[in-house]
Amino acid sequence: MNESYDWDSLTFSLTPTEIMYITEIQGDEAWMPGKLQPYGPIPMSPAAGVLNYGQGLFEGMKAFRTSKDRIVFFRPEENARRMQRGADRLKMPPVPESVFIDAVEQVVAANSHWVPPTGKGAMYVRPLLMGSGPILGVAPAPSYTFLIYVTPVGPYFKGGVNAIDLLISEHNHRAAPGGSGGVKAIGNYAPGMKPSKDAKKLGFAEVIYLDAETHTCIEEVGAANFFCVKGKTLYTPELTGTILPGITRDSIIQLARHRGYQVVEEKVLADFAMEADEAFCCGTAAVISPIGSITHGGKKKVYGNGLPGSITTELYSALTGIQSETDDDVFGWLHELPAQ
Ligand code: PLP
Ligand code: COI
């Protein structure tokens, strides 16, 4: 561990580390394990498919230094599989799970001194898959690059686990049926920057997107999934293809059911969510972030006087307890970094 680093200062921002992983293939060649090289710019054709037509995917996962002094990944196989589904959607050659897992292990091991101490944050692992070869017509690129860089991170939202204020986006949508909302396509994110910045100017932490067809159902919170709680039941929007299937979302569903809560995956009307007792959003970066209020049109719903709800807090402790190994890994979600 980097003993002299001020780990308490970590935010969700880029702290460049020394080593990245990269591998490239031509056309439909089989992916082969790549190599580690110094972190830094990569040469790329101005006509690269990813630069011109957005043929690219990213992933986001975390490695933790646990209370048992191990370095573990949280469900990295799920990230590998999601990237494969995304590759299929964007007509890129999918990276085999074995190559993906070997790559994340190699790059985290090479930068292991940047994995924060237990409880101070995590190492964020960012795999990218892109059409890096030149192409002029709108078509799959002739060659592909799979690379991974890592960076230590702290909380995604300012204020850590404090409840956040959210604004329902009245004029913008994140995804439409048949589009790419269900995969982590890089092109899904730039169109969210203006709505997000505009909401931040008004004092909100993020926007909530509604479905593009009826404009009545909650889909996602910026780059995180949505849950609300009524009594002892959790509600989260069902996966219809326009919502990213979050790995944290899936973990929370399993954790909540294991703890005796009912979880309903169905369409969640904004009006219904604004009558709920608690609400939170979740993701690798966001972990579980309690929602203090939602503003929709002229209406503002405040949850629990703006303080995190008890079920939200319980699930936060359960999830982070597994990730830090202060609780048992009853679901087998942790993947230890092998000794190199
Ligand atoms: N929704 C979107 C749009 C995201 O970008 C993310 C982040 O990956 C999530 C939800 C949460 O997914 P996960 O829990 O797998 O990080
Ligand atoms: C994540 O939760 O990993 C994300 O991808 C969120 C954001 C940084 C895009």
XYZ file of C-alpha atoms and ligand atoms in Angstrom:
365
model
C 0.000 0.000 0.000
C 1.097 3.543 -0.707
C 1.702 4.530 2.950
C 2.305 8.229 2.305
C -0.909 8.812 0.290
C -3.753 10.784 1.904
C -6.471 8.126 1.482
C -9.072 10.275 3.269
C -8.951 12.759 0.384
C -10.248 10.250 -2.192
C -13.256 11.267 -4.277
C -14.711 9.626 -7.374
C -12.090 11.076 -9.697
C -9.124 9.919 -11.728
C -5.859 9.361 -9.887
C -3.665 7.896 -12.620
C -1.829 4.706 -11.635
C 1.361 3.421 -13.235
C 0.337 0.365 -15.238
C -2.446 -0.462 -17.705
C -3.352 -3.604 -19.634
C -3.845 -3.747 -23.375
C -4.530 -6.295 -26.080
C -5.528 -5.895 -29.715
C -6.931 -8.107 -32.458
C -7.611 -7.862 -36.177
C -11.147 -8.578 -37.351
C -12.540 -11.781 -35.933
C -9.259 -13.225 -34.610
C -9.451 -14.913 -31.211
C -8.610 -12.695 -28.242
C -5.260 -13.552 -26.682
C -4.032 -12.425 -23.261
C -2.485 -8.968 -23.566
C 0.344 -7.219 -21.825
C 0.943 -4.668 -19.138
C 2.473 -1.377 -20.159
C 2.956 2.077 -18.625
C -0.332 3.967 -18.232
C -0.540 6.672 -20.869
C -1.872 7.753 -24.255
C -2.447 5.131 -26.938
C -1.849 5.782 -30.647
C -5.072 5.665 -32.639
C -6.127 6.369 -36.199
C -8.263 9.505 -36.624
C -10.609 7.199 -38.551
C -10.980 4.729 -35.650
C -14.498 3.282 -35.415
C -14.794 4.293 -31.781
C -13.881 7.942 -32.455
C -16.183 8.325 -35.427
C -19.151 6.106 -34.669
C -18.911 5.348 -30.959
C -18.213 1.624 -31.372
C -17.120 1.196 -27.782
C -18.127 -0.213 -24.408
C -16.893 0.317 -20.913
C -17.234 -1.561 -17.669
C -16.821 -0.504 -14.063
C -16.014 -2.759 -11.126
C -14.222 -2.496 -7.830
C -11.401 -4.282 -6.019
C -11.374 -3.971 -2.220
C -8.721 -4.431 0.441
C -10.697 -6.311 3.067
C -10.585 -6.566 6.832
C -8.898 -9.965 6.302
C -6.147 -8.112 4.401
C -7.042 -9.743 1.116
C -7.638 -7.957 -2.182
C -10.949 -9.096 -3.659
C -13.076 -8.256 -6.678
C -16.842 -8.038 -6.364
C -18.552 -10.333 -8.913
C -16.145 -9.594 -11.800
C -17.564 -12.479 -13.851
C -20.807 -10.485 -14.133
C -18.923 -7.548 -15.637
C -17.249 -9.901 -18.104
C -20.638 -11.288 -19.164
C -22.238 -7.858 -19.455
C -19.391 -6.699 -21.673
C -19.943 -9.777 -23.856
C -23.620 -8.908 -24.270
C -22.637 -5.345 -25.116
C -20.065 -6.536 -27.644
C -22.768 -8.557 -29.357
C -25.057 -5.492 -29.525
C -22.293 -3.245 -30.933
C -20.995 -5.906 -33.344
C -17.626 -6.294 -31.646
C -15.808 -9.567 -30.939
C -16.638 -10.490 -27.320
C -13.723 -10.876 -24.930
C -13.798 -14.381 -23.369
C -14.470 -14.382 -19.646
C -11.095 -16.068 -18.987
C -9.198 -13.299 -20.833
C -11.251 -10.613 -19.070
C -10.654 -12.062 -15.581
C -6.948 -12.652 -16.233
C -6.667 -9.038 -17.420
C -8.329 -7.482 -14.354
C -6.200 -9.658 -12.088
C -2.992 -8.660 -13.840
C -3.653 -4.934 -13.830
C -4.833 -4.790 -10.216
C -1.857 -6.879 -9.077
C 0.519 -4.534 -10.914
C -1.011 -1.500 -9.158
C -1.917 -3.166 -5.858
C -0.266 -0.416 -3.788
C -3.113 1.808 -5.049
C -5.881 -0.341 -3.527
C -7.020 1.876 -0.610
C -6.989 0.656 2.998
C -10.177 -1.085 4.210
C -13.035 1.384 4.568
C -11.266 4.253 2.747
C -12.512 3.484 -0.743
C -11.760 0.991 -3.470
C -9.775 0.488 -6.623
C -12.052 1.250 -9.549
C -11.316 -0.991 -12.505
C -12.266 0.404 -15.909
C -12.196 -2.044 -18.847
C -12.734 -0.570 -22.334
C -13.521 -2.462 -25.526
C -13.458 -0.484 -28.733
C -13.299 -0.580 -32.488
C -9.843 0.971 -32.796
C -9.148 0.265 -36.484
C -9.906 2.833 -39.227
C -13.233 2.701 -41.072
C -14.995 5.340 -43.160
C -18.394 3.798 -43.825
C -20.697 3.114 -40.897
C -19.648 -0.476 -40.249
C -17.746 -2.531 -37.654
C -14.074 -1.533 -37.362
C -11.380 -3.806 -38.835
C -9.523 -4.143 -35.496
C -10.319 -3.971 -31.781
C -8.590 -2.953 -28.572
C -9.385 -4.205 -25.095
C -7.685 -2.203 -22.374
C -8.031 -1.729 -18.636
C -6.862 1.032 -16.364
C -7.411 1.370 -12.636
C -7.718 4.241 -10.196
C -8.337 4.483 -6.460
C -11.726 6.083 -5.703
C -13.791 7.382 -2.817
C -17.530 8.266 -2.757
C -19.372 8.982 -6.045
C -21.772 11.554 -4.635
C -20.525 14.480 -2.584
C -21.264 13.887 1.078
C -20.684 10.105 0.986
C -23.707 8.244 2.380
C -25.779 11.372 2.980
C -29.133 11.395 1.252
C -29.142 13.056 -2.181
C -31.698 15.302 -3.842
C -32.765 14.221 -7.325
C -34.683 15.871 -10.144
C -36.845 13.978 -12.631
C -35.759 14.905 -16.144
C -38.810 16.392 -17.850
C -37.345 16.789 -21.340
C -34.569 14.245 -21.865
C -34.505 10.482 -22.031
C -31.556 8.150 -21.562
C -32.671 5.284 -23.766
C -35.445 4.171 -26.086
C -36.847 0.700 -26.824
C -34.614 -1.147 -29.278
C -31.648 1.137 -28.611
C -28.501 0.549 -26.576
C -29.706 1.455 -23.063
C -29.367 -2.125 -21.841
C -25.616 -2.278 -22.485
C -22.735 -0.089 -21.324
C -22.203 1.600 -24.701
C -19.980 4.653 -24.364
C -22.453 6.635 -26.479
C -25.152 6.302 -23.810
C -23.355 8.695 -21.499
C -22.545 11.960 -23.318
C -26.237 12.823 -23.915
C -26.743 12.693 -20.130
C -24.117 15.319 -19.395
C -26.228 18.384 -20.140
C -29.301 17.260 -18.142
C -26.997 16.293 -15.275
C -25.055 19.575 -15.302
C -28.277 21.594 -15.542
C -29.720 19.710 -12.539
C -26.510 20.267 -10.565
C -26.741 24.008 -11.238
C -30.142 23.887 -9.545
C -28.660 22.118 -6.512
C -29.594 18.515 -7.349
C -27.092 15.643 -7.215
C -28.381 13.943 -10.398
C -31.395 13.418 -12.632
C -33.861 10.544 -12.753
C -34.852 9.405 -16.231
C -38.376 8.315 -17.123
C -39.229 5.841 -19.886
C -39.263 7.336 -23.372
C -42.621 5.810 -24.375
C -45.069 6.909 -21.682
C -42.892 9.343 -19.710
C -44.438 8.035 -16.501
C -42.166 5.233 -15.242
C -38.796 5.598 -13.564
C -35.921 3.996 -15.445
C -32.602 5.009 -13.880
C -30.738 7.652 -11.910
C -27.984 8.955 -14.203
C -25.540 6.045 -13.957
C -27.222 4.069 -11.191
C -30.314 1.880 -10.738
C -33.385 2.921 -8.748
C -35.190 1.307 -5.822
C -38.003 2.477 -3.588
C -39.385 0.863 -0.451
C -42.975 0.703 0.803
C -43.508 -1.127 4.078
C -41.331 -4.224 3.825
C -41.385 -4.418 0.020
C -38.747 -3.122 -2.365
C -39.686 -2.022 -5.881
C -37.231 -1.624 -8.737
C -37.897 -1.040 -12.448
C -37.983 -4.301 -14.383
C -35.278 -4.830 -17.002
C -36.968 -4.066 -20.284
C -33.902 -3.496 -22.461
C -33.702 0.252 -21.865
C -32.293 -0.073 -18.332
C -28.737 -1.168 -17.559
C -28.807 -4.510 -15.690
C -26.739 -3.339 -12.742
C -24.688 -5.875 -10.835
C -25.309 -3.927 -7.631
C -29.047 -3.982 -8.434
C -28.964 -7.756 -8.775
C -26.932 -8.086 -5.555
C -29.417 -5.937 -3.628
C -32.351 -7.998 -4.888
C -30.640 -11.157 -3.630
C -29.574 -9.589 -0.326
C -33.021 -8.148 0.362
C -34.820 -11.448 -0.381
C -32.304 -13.306 1.805
C -33.202 -10.922 4.627
C -36.913 -11.603 4.269
C -37.989 -8.595 2.238
C -40.189 -8.923 -0.794
C -38.700 -7.501 -3.993
C -40.931 -6.601 -6.902
C -39.427 -6.018 -10.341
C -42.030 -4.221 -12.430
C -42.730 -0.860 -13.970
C -42.335 1.779 -11.246
C -44.516 4.827 -11.849
C -42.890 8.085 -10.763
C -46.125 8.903 -8.935
C -45.879 5.597 -7.031
C -42.223 6.195 -6.110
C -43.175 9.619 -4.807
C -45.529 7.938 -2.329
C -42.886 5.468 -1.067
C -41.318 5.421 2.402
C -37.693 5.204 1.242
C -35.766 5.442 -2.009
C -32.187 4.848 -3.016
C -30.018 4.406 -6.062
C -27.230 1.907 -6.515
C -24.270 1.056 -8.678
C -20.608 0.174 -8.515
C -19.663 3.830 -8.204
C -22.741 4.927 -6.230
C -22.787 1.812 -3.945
C -26.161 2.473 -2.221
C -26.971 6.163 -2.098
C -30.066 7.098 -0.092
C -32.397 9.521 -1.858
C -33.490 12.391 0.362
C -35.922 13.944 -2.086
C -37.306 13.717 -5.607
C -38.577 16.773 -7.453
C -40.991 16.220 -10.372
C -42.634 19.155 -12.096
C -43.786 21.432 -9.329
C -43.849 18.656 -6.696
C -41.157 17.684 -4.211
C -41.266 14.461 -2.198
C -39.002 14.335 0.854
C -38.215 10.843 2.180
C -37.832 10.359 5.944
C -37.044 14.030 6.678
C -34.146 13.759 4.240
C -32.353 11.133 6.320
C -31.429 7.651 5.000
C -34.215 5.109 5.574
C -33.734 2.104 7.853
C -34.035 -0.565 5.135
C -31.700 1.436 2.874
C -29.185 1.636 5.717
C -29.542 -2.072 6.496
C -28.886 -3.038 2.870
C -25.940 -0.632 2.656
C -24.363 -2.300 5.700
C -25.081 -5.777 4.322
C -23.508 -5.002 0.944
C -20.442 -3.177 2.249
C -20.047 -5.785 5.014
C -19.612 -8.494 2.381
C -17.317 -6.316 0.268
C -15.051 -5.545 3.231
C -15.268 -9.096 4.631
C -16.595 -7.953 7.981
C -19.601 -10.166 7.069
C -19.509 -13.644 5.566
C -19.603 -13.919 1.788
C -22.704 -16.112 1.874
C -23.415 -15.692 -1.847
C -19.860 -16.442 -3.011
C -19.530 -13.016 -4.619
C -15.898 -12.299 -3.784
C -13.116 -13.248 -6.152
C -9.729 -13.099 -4.503
C -6.786 -11.607 -6.351
C -4.469 -14.596 -6.746
C -0.873 -14.282 -5.508
C 1.143 -13.213 -8.578
N -27.061 2.212 -14.712
C -26.140 2.775 -15.506
C -26.588 3.580 -16.659
C -24.776 2.613 -15.211
O -23.854 3.186 -15.985
C -24.409 1.853 -14.086
C -23.009 1.663 -13.751
O -22.384 0.733 -14.143
C -25.414 1.250 -13.318
C -26.724 1.456 -13.656
C -25.076 0.364 -12.150
O -24.520 -0.853 -12.591
P -23.523 -1.661 -11.674
O -24.215 -1.926 -10.415
O -23.243 -2.914 -12.449
O -22.312 -0.824 -11.512
C -20.261 2.575 -12.354
O -21.032 2.564 -11.406
O -19.301 1.795 -12.468
C -20.416 3.511 -13.438
O -20.112 3.161 -14.508
C -20.918 4.827 -13.120
C -20.269 5.958 -13.869
C -18.918 6.306 -13.382
C -20.371 5.844 -15.332
